[in-house]
mmCIF file with all atom_site columns, C-alpha atoms in Angstrom:
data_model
loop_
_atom_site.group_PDB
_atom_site.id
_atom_site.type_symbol
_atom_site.label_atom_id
_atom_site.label_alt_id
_atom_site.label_comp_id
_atom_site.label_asym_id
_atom_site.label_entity_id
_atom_site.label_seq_id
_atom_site.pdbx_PDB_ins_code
_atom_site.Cartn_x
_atom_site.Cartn_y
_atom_site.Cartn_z
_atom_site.occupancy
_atom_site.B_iso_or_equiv
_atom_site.pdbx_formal_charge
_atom_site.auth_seq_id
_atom_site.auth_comp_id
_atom_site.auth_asym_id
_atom_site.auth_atom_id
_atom_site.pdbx_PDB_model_num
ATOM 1  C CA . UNK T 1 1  ? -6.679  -79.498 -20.026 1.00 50.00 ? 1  UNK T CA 1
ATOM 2  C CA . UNK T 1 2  ? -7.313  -76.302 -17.540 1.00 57.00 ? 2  UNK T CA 1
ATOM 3  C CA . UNK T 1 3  ? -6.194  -78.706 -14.634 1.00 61.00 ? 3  UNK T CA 1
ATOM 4  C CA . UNK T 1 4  ? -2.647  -79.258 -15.747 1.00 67.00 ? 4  UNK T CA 1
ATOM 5  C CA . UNK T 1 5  ? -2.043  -75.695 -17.414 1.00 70.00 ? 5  UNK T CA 1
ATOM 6  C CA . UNK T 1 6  ? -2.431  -73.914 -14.146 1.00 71.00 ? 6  UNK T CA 1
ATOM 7  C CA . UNK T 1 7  ? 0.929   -74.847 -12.552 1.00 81.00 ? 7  UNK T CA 1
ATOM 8  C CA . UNK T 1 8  ? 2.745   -72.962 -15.549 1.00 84.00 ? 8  UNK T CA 1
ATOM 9  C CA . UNK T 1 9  ? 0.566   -69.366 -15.407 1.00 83.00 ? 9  UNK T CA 1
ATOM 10 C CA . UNK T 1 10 ? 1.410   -69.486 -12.063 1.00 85.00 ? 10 UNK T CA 1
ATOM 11 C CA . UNK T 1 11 ? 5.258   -69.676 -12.679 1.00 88.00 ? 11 UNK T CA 1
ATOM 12 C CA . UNK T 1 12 ? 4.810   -67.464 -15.803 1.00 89.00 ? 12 UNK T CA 1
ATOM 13 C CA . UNK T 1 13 ? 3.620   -64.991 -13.608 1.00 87.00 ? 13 UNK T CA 1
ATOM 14 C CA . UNK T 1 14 ? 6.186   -65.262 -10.887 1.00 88.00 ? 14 UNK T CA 1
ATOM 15 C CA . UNK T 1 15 ? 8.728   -65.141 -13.527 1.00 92.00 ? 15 UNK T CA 1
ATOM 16 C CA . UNK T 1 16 ? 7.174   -61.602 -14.604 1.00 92.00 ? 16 UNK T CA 1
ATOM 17 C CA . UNK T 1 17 ? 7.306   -60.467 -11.418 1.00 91.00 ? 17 UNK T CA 1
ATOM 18 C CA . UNK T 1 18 ? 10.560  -61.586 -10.479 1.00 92.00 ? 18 UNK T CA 1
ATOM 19 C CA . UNK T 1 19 ? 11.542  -59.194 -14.042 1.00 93.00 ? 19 UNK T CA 1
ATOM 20 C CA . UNK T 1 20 ? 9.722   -56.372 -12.799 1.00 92.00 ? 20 UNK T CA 1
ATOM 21 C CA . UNK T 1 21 ? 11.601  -56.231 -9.211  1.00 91.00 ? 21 UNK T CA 1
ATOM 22 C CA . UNK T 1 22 ? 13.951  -59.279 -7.926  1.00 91.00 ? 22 UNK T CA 1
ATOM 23 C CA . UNK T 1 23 ? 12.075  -58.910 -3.813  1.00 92.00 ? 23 UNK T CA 1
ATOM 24 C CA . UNK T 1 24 ? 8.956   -59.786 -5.428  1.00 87.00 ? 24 UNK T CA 1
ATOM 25 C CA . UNK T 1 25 ? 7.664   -63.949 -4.679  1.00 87.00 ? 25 UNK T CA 1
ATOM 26 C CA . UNK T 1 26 ? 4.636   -64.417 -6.390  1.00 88.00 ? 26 UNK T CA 1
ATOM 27 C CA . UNK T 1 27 ? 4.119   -67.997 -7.197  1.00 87.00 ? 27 UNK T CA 1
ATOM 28 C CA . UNK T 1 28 ? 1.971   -68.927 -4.199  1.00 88.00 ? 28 UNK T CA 1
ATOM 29 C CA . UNK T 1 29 ? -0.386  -65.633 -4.798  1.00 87.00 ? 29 UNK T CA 1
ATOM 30 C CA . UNK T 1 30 ? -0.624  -66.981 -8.400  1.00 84.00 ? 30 UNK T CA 1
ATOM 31 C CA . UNK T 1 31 ? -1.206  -70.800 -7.422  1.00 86.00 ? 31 UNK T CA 1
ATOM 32 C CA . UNK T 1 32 ? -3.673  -69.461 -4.945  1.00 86.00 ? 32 UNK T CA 1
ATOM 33 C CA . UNK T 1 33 ? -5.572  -67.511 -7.467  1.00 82.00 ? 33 UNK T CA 1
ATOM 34 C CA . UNK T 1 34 ? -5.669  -70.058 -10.043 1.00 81.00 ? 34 UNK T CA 1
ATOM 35 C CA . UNK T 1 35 ? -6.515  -72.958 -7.593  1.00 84.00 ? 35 UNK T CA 1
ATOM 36 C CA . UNK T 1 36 ? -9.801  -71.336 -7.206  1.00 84.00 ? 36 UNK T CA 1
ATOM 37 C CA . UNK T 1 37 ? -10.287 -70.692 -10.183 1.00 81.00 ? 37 UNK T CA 1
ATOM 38 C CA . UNK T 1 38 ? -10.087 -74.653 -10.702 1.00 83.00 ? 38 UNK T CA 1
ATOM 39 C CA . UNK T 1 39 ? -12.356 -75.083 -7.944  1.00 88.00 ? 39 UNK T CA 1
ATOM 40 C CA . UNK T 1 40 ? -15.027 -72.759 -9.199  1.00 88.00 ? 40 UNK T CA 1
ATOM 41 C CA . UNK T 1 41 ? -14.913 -74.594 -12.674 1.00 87.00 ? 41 UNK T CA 1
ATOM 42 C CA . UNK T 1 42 ? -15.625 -78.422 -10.965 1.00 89.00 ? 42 UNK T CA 1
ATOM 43 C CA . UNK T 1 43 ? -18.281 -76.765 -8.572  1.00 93.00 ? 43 UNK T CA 1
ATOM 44 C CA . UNK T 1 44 ? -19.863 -75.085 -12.279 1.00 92.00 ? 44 UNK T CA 1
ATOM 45 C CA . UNK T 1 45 ? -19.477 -78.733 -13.625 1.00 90.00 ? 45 UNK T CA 1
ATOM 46 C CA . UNK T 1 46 ? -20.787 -80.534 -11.136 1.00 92.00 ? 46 UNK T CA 1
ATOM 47 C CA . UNK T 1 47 ? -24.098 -77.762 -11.129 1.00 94.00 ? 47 UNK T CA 1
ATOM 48 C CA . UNK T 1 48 ? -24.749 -78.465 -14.895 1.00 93.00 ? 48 UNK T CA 1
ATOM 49 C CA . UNK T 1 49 ? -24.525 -82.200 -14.180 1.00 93.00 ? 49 UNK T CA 1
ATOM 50 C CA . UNK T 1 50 ? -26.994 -82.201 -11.344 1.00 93.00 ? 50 UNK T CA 1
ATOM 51 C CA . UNK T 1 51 ? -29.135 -79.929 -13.530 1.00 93.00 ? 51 UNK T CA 1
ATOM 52 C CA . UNK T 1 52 ? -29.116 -81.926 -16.795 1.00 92.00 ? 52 UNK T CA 1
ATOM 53 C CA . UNK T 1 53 ? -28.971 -85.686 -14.993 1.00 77.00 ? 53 UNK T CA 1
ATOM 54 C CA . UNK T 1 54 ? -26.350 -87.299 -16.108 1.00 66.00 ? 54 UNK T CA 1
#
């Protein structure tokens, strides 16, 4: 579910920014951010599997 929500917080955010002062482009600092984010959580995934054997 994580994987396919992050697309949207990152326009959310550049949407908020874009409120807050029209210069600012924030959607690739926000994809950026939450791509590793998604990265951390398969690396955490992939630990606990390794650890527990399946």
């Amino acid at each position: 579910a994580g994987v396919s929500a992050f697309p949207m917080a990152a326009r959310v955010s550049n949407k908020l920014g874009l409120e807050a002062d029209p210069h600012n482009f924030l959607l690739m600092h926000a994809l950026g951010a939450n791509v590793a984010g998604q990265i951390g959580s398969v690396v955490a995934a992939g630990v606990m599997l390794a650890i527990f054997g399946y």
